[in-house]
C-alpha atoms as one frame of an Amber mdcrd trajectory, in Angstrom:
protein
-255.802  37.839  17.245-253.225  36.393  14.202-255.125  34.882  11.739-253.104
  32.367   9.544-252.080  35.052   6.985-250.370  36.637   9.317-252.520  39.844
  10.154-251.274  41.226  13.577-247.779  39.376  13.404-244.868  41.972  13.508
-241.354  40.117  12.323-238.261  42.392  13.761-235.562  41.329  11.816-232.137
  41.877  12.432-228.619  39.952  13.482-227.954  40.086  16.799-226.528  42.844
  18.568-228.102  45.695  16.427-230.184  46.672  18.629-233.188  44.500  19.075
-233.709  44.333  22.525-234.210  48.364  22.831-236.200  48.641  20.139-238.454
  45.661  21.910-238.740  47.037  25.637-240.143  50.631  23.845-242.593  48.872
  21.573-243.612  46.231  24.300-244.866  49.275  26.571-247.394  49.993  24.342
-250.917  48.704  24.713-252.197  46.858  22.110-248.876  45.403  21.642-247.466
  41.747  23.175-243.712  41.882  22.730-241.012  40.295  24.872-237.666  38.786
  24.471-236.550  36.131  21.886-238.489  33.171  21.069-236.585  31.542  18.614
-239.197  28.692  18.520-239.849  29.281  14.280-236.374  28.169  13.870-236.974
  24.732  15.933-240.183  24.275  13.792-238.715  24.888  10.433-235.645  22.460
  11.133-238.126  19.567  12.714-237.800  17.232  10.166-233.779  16.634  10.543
-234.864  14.841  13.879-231.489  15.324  15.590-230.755  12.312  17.929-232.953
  11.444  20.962-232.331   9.582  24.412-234.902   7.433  22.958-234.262   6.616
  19.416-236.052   6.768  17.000-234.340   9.823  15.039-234.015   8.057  11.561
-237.384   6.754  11.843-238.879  10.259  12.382-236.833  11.621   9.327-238.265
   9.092   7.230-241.960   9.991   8.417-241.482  13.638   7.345-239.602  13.397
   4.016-241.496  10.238   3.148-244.962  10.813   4.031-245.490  14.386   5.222
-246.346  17.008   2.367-244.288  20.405   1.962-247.931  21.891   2.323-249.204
  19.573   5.447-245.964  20.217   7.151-246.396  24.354   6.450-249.917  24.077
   7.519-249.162  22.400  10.712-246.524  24.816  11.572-248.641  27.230  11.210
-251.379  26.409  13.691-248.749  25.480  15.978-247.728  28.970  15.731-250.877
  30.635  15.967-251.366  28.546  19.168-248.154  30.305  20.546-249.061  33.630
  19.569-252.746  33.983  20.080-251.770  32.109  23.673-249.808  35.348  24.172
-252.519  37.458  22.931-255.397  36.170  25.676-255.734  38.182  28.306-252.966
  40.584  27.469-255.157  43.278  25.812-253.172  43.686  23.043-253.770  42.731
  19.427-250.496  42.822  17.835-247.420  40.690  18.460-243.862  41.174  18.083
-241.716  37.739  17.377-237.824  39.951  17.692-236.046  36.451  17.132-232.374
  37.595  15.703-231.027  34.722  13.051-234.376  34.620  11.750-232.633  35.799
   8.840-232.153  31.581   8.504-235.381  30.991   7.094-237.047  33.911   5.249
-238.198  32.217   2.793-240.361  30.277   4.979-241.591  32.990   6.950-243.186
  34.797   3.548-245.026  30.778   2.977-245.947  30.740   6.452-247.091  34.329
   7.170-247.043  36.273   4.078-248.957  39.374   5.391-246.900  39.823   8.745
-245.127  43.112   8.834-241.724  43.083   8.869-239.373  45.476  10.767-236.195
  45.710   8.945-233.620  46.660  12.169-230.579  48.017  10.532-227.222  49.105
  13.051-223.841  50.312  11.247-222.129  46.833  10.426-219.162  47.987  12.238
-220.678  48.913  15.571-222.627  44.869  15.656-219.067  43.671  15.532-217.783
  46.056  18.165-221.136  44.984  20.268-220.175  41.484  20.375-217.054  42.017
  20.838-217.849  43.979  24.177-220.548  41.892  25.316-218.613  38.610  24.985
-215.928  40.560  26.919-218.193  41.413  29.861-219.569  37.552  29.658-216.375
  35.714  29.744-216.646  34.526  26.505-213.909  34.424  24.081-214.695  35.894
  20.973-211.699  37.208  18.203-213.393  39.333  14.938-210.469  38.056  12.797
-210.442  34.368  13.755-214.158  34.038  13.691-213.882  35.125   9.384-211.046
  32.560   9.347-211.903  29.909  10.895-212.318  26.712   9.044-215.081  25.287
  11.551-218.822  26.781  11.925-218.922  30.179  13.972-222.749  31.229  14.127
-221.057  34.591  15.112-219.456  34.970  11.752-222.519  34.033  10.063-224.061
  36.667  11.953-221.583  39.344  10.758-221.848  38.181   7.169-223.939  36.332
   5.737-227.280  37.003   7.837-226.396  40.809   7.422-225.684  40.447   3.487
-228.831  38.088   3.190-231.375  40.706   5.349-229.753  43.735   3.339-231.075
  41.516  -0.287-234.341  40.876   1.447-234.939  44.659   1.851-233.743  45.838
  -0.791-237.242  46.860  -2.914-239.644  48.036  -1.301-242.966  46.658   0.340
-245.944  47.768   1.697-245.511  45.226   5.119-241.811  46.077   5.352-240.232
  49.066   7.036-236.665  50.228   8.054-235.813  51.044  11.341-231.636  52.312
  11.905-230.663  51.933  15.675-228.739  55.272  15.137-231.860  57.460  14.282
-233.673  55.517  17.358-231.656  56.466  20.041-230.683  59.737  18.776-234.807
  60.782  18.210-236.727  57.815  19.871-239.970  59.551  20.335-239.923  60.395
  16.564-239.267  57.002  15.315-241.549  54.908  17.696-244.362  57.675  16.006
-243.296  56.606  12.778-243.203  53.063  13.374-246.636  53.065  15.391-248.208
  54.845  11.616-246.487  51.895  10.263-248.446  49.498  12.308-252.092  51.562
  11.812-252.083  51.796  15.716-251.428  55.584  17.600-248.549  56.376  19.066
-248.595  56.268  23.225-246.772  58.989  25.662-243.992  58.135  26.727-243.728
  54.422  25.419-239.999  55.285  24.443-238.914  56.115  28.350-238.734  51.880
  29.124-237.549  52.464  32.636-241.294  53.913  33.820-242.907  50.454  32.861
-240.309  48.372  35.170-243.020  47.181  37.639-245.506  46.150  34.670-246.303
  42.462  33.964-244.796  42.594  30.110-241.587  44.329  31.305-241.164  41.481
  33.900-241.444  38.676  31.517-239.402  40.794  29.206-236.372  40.737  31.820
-237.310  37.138  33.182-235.844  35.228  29.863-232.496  36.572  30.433-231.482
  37.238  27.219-230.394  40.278  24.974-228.629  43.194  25.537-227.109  42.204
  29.224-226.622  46.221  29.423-230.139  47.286  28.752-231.456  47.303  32.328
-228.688  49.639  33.459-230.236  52.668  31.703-234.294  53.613  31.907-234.207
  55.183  28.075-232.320  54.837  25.065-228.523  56.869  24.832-226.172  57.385
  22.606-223.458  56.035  23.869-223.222  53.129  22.063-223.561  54.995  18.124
-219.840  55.867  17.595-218.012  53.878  20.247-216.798  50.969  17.315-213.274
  52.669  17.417-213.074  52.668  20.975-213.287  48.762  20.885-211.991  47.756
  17.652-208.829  47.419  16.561-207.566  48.933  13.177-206.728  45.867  11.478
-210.010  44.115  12.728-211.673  47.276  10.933-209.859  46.550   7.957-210.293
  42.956   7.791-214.760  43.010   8.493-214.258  45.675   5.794-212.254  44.232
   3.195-214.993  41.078   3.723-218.342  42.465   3.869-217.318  44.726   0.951
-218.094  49.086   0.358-221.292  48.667  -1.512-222.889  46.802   2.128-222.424
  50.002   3.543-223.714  52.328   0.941-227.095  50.692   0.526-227.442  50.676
   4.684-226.948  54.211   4.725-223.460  54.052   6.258-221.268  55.851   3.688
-219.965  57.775   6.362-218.967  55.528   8.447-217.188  53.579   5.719-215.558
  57.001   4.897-214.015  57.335   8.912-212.866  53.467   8.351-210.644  53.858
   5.186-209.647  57.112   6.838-208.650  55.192   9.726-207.149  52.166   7.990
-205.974  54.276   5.335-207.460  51.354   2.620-209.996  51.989   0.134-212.238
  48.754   0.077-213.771  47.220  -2.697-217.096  47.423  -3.634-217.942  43.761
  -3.832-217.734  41.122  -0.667-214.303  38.845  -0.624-216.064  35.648  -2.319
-213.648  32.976  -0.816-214.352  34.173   2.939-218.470  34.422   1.975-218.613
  31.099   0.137-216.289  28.921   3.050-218.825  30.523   5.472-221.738  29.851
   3.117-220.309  26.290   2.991-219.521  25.492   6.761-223.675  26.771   7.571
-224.468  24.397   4.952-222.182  21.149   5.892-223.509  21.766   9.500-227.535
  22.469   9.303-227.905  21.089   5.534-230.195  24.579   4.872-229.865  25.883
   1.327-231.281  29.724   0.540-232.253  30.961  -2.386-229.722  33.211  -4.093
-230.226  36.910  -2.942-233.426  36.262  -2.170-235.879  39.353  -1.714-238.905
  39.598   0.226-241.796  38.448  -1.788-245.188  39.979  -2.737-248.218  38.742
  -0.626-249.814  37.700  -3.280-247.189  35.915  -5.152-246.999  33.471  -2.299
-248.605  30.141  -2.436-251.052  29.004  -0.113-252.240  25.392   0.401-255.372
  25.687  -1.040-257.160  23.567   2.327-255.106  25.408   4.533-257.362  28.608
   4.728-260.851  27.267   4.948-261.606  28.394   8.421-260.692  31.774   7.576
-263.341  32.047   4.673-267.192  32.090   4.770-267.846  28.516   3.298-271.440
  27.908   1.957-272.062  24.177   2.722-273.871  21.963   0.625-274.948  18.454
   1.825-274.398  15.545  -0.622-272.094  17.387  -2.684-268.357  17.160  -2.282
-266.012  19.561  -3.945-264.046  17.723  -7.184-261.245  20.059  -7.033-260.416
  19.033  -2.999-261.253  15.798  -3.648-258.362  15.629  -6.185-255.995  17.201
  -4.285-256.414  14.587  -1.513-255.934  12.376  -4.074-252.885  14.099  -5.420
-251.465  14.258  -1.832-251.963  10.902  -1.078-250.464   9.656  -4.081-247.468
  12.244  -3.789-247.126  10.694   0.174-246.871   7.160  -1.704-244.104   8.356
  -4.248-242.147   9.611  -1.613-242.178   6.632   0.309-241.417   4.730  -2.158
-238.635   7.039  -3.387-237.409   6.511  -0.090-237.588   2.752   0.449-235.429
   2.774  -2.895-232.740   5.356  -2.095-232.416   2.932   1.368-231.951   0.076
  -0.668-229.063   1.797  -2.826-227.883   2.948   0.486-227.734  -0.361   1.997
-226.518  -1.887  -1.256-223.432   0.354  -1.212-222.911  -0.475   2.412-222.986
  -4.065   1.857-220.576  -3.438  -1.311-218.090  -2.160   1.207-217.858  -4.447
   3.859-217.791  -7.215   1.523-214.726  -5.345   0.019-213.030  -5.118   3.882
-213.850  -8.251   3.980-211.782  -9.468   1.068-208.886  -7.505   1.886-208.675
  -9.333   5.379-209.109 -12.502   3.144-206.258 -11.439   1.535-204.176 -10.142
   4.046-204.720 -14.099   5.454-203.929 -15.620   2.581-200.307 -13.771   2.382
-199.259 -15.402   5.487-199.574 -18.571   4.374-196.344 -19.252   2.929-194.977
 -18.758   5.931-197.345 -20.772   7.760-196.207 -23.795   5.801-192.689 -22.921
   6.305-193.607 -23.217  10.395-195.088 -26.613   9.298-192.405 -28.183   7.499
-189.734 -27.122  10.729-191.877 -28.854  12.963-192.292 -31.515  11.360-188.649
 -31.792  10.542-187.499 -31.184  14.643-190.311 -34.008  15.262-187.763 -36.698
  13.456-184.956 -35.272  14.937-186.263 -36.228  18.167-187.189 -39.716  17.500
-190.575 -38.871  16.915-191.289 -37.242  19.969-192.903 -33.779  19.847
C-alpha cells in the first residue's frame, strides 16, 4: 500500500512522446507492480482552486473558498488522501504493492509532487530531444492532426506541444540534474536496444527482483493489467503493432524531419541540453547535417514568450531551475502524518503545540478572508470608478449636441409664425 510519504509510489517522468508508454506495458507485466496508462488526475487536483466555469455557477464563489479560507497545508493534505484513495484503490486486489503514475506534463507541477509525496521514486525517462519532435510529428501525421515544429516555437498563442518540446524538457533536465537516492535515469535508446538489461536495473532500483520475460509485452496481451492498459486509448497509437520493444524508432529523426526544422529546435533548445542528456552525438550528426554550430545556451526570447503564454493561460509560476529536493528538506504539515505514527494517547491532556497551530490556522483562514473581502472592495471600487467615467463621457457627448438642439428650436419656432401660428 502508499502510505502518505509516498513509499510504493513510482513517478515516470518524461514529455510526451519519449517513450513512456513502452517503458509502462514492460514494467506493468511485472507482479508486484500496478501500472497502466496516463492518469493525469494530479494535474486536475493541483489546479482545483482556479474553479474554471461550471453549468452551474458558482466558479468565483469556489475560488474565494480556497484562496480565502483553505490553508496551503489543508489543501496539500486533502490532496493527498484523495490520492492515496486512487492509488491504494488500484492496489486492492491487484497483488501488487507498487504503483506507477506515467502521467507525461507532470513536469507542470514538480514542486508539488516533492510536498505531496516526497519519498516516491522518480523515473527520470530521457529520449534524444530530436527524435520527441520527430515522434510527434509522425504521430500527429498518422492522427490527422496538424502539427508544424517551426510554427509551434513561433507562435504567439499557447501550444502545449511547444511547451512540451521546451520548456517541460529544459525544466525535467534541471530537476535531474544532482543526484538522488529516489531518482533514476532511464534513456529510451539504451531500453530498446538492451531491454532485459535495463528493466534488471530498474527492478534493483525499485528493491523488487527482476521477472522473466517482463520486457517481451506482447506474451501478457490476454492479462487483466494489459487490458486496462490498452482500454484508455491513449499513448503511443503504434505500440500494439509490435509484441517487444525495436529499434526502429532510435535514429529515424532524419527520416521525418526536415533540415531547417533541425536547425530551428536546435538553435532553441540550445547545445549544452544535449550534452547533459547524453546526446553529444546526436547534436554532432545535426550541425553536420545543418552545417550550423549551435550555441550553448537556449534562444531566451523564444523560451521566455513560451514561458509567458503557459503563464497568461494557466496563471502557474515555477520556481527558477528548480531541482528535485531532498526528502527531508521538505515540509510536512505537522497534523498531516498522525495516522502514520504510533501516538501514545493521554486522556485530559491536549497537546499545546497542535492546539496552537489550530489556532494559527484559523486565524491565518480569517486573514485571508479578510484580505480577500478587501482586495474585492478595491476591485469593485475601480469598477465603479470606470463606469462612472463612461458615464460622464456619454454626459458629455449629450451635452455637445445641444447647441444644435436649440438651433432646431429656434427654426421651429420661427416656421410656427410664418404659418400664422399653426404648427
Amino acid at each position: 500500500m502508499i502510505d502518505a510519504q509516498g513509499n510504493g509510489l513510482v513517478f515516470l517522468l518524461c514529455v510526451p512522446r519519449s517513450g513512456s508508454s513502452l517503458s509502462t506495458v514492460m514494467l506493468q507485466n511485472h507482479s508486484r507492480i500496478f501500472a497502466t496508462q496516463e492518469m493525469w488526475f494530479l494535474m486536475n487536483l493541483v489546479d482545483l482552486p482556479k474553479a474554471d466555469s461550471r453549468a452551474y455557477g458558482g466558479s468565483s464563489i469556489i475560488r474565494q473558498f480556497y484562496n480565502a479560507m483553505v490553508s496551503e497545508d489543508v489543501f496539500e493534505k486533502a490532496c493527498r488522501s484523495f490520492a492515496l484513495e486512487i492509488y491504494n484503490g488500484f492496489l486492492e486486489g491487484s497483488g501488487a504493492d507498487f504503483i506507477v503514475d506515467k502521467s507525461p506534463r507532470y513536469y507542470y507541477m514538480l514542486e508539488w509532487l516533492d510536498r505531496l509525496f516526497p519519498q516516491s521514486k522518480r523515473i527520470h525517462l530521457q529520449r534524444n530531444p530530436l527524435a520527441v519532435a520527430a515522434s510527434f510529428k509522425k504521430v500527429n501525421r498518422h492522427t490527422g492532426e496538424e502539427f508544424d515544429l517551426i510554427h509551434s516555437l513561433q507562435s504567439p498563442k499557447l501550444n502545449m506541444k511547444s511547451v512540451d518540446l521546451t520548456l517541460g524538457m529544459l525544466r525535467l533536465n534541471d530537476y535531474f540534474a544532482k543526484p538522488h537516492s529516489n531518482a533514476y535515469e532511464l534513456q529510451y535508446e539504451r531500453l530498446v536496444t538492451n531491454p532485459q538489461e535495463e528493466l534488471e536495473k530498474l527492478c534493483a532500483f525499485l528493491r523488487i527482483r527482476y521477472e522473466q520475460g517482463m520486457e517481451q509485452y506482447g506474451q501478457f496481451l490476454d492479462s487483466a493489467k494489459s487490458g486496462m492498459f490498452y482500454s484508455m486509448g491513449v499513448g503511443d497509437p503504434f505500440l500494439s503493432s509490435h509484441q517487444e520493444a525495436h529499434q526502429g524508432s532510435v535514429n529515424n529523426w532524419k527520416n521525418i524531419l526536415e533540415p531547417h526544422e533541425v536547425e530551428m529546435y536546435c538553435r532553441v533548445m540550445g547545445a549544452d541540453l544535449f550534452h547533459q542528456m547524453g546526446y553529444s552525438e546526436q547534436l554532432a550528426e545535426a550541425e553536420q547535417w545543418t552545417g550550423v554550430h549551435y550555441d550553448a545556451s537556449p534562444d531566451q526570447e523564444v523560451i521566455d514568450r513560451i514561458t509567458h503564454q503557459l503563464t497568461a493561460a494557466t496563471g502557474c509560476q515555477w520556481q527558477p531551475q528548480y531541482q528535485m529536493q531532498p526528502a527531508d528538506s521538505v515540509v510536512h504539515d505537522p497534523l498531516g502524518n498522525l495516522n502514520d505514527q504510533v501516538v501514545v494517547e493521554e486522556p485530559e491532556k491536549t497537546d499545546p503545540t497542535l492546539a496552537a497551530l489550530v489556532t494559527i490556522r484559523q486565524l491565518q483562514a480569517a486573514l485571508r478572508a479578510a484580505d480577500h473581502r478587501l482586495e474585492r472592495g478595491y476591485s469593485e471600487r475601480e469598477r465603479l470608478k470606470v463606469q462612472l467615467a463612461s458615464a460622464q463621457s456619454k454626459i458629455q457627448r449629450i451635452k455637445s449636441w445641444v447647441p444644435f438642439g436649440h438651433q432646431i428650436s429656434a427654426w421651429a419656432s420661427q416656421r410656427k409664425i410664418l404659418r400664422g401660428g399653426k404648427s
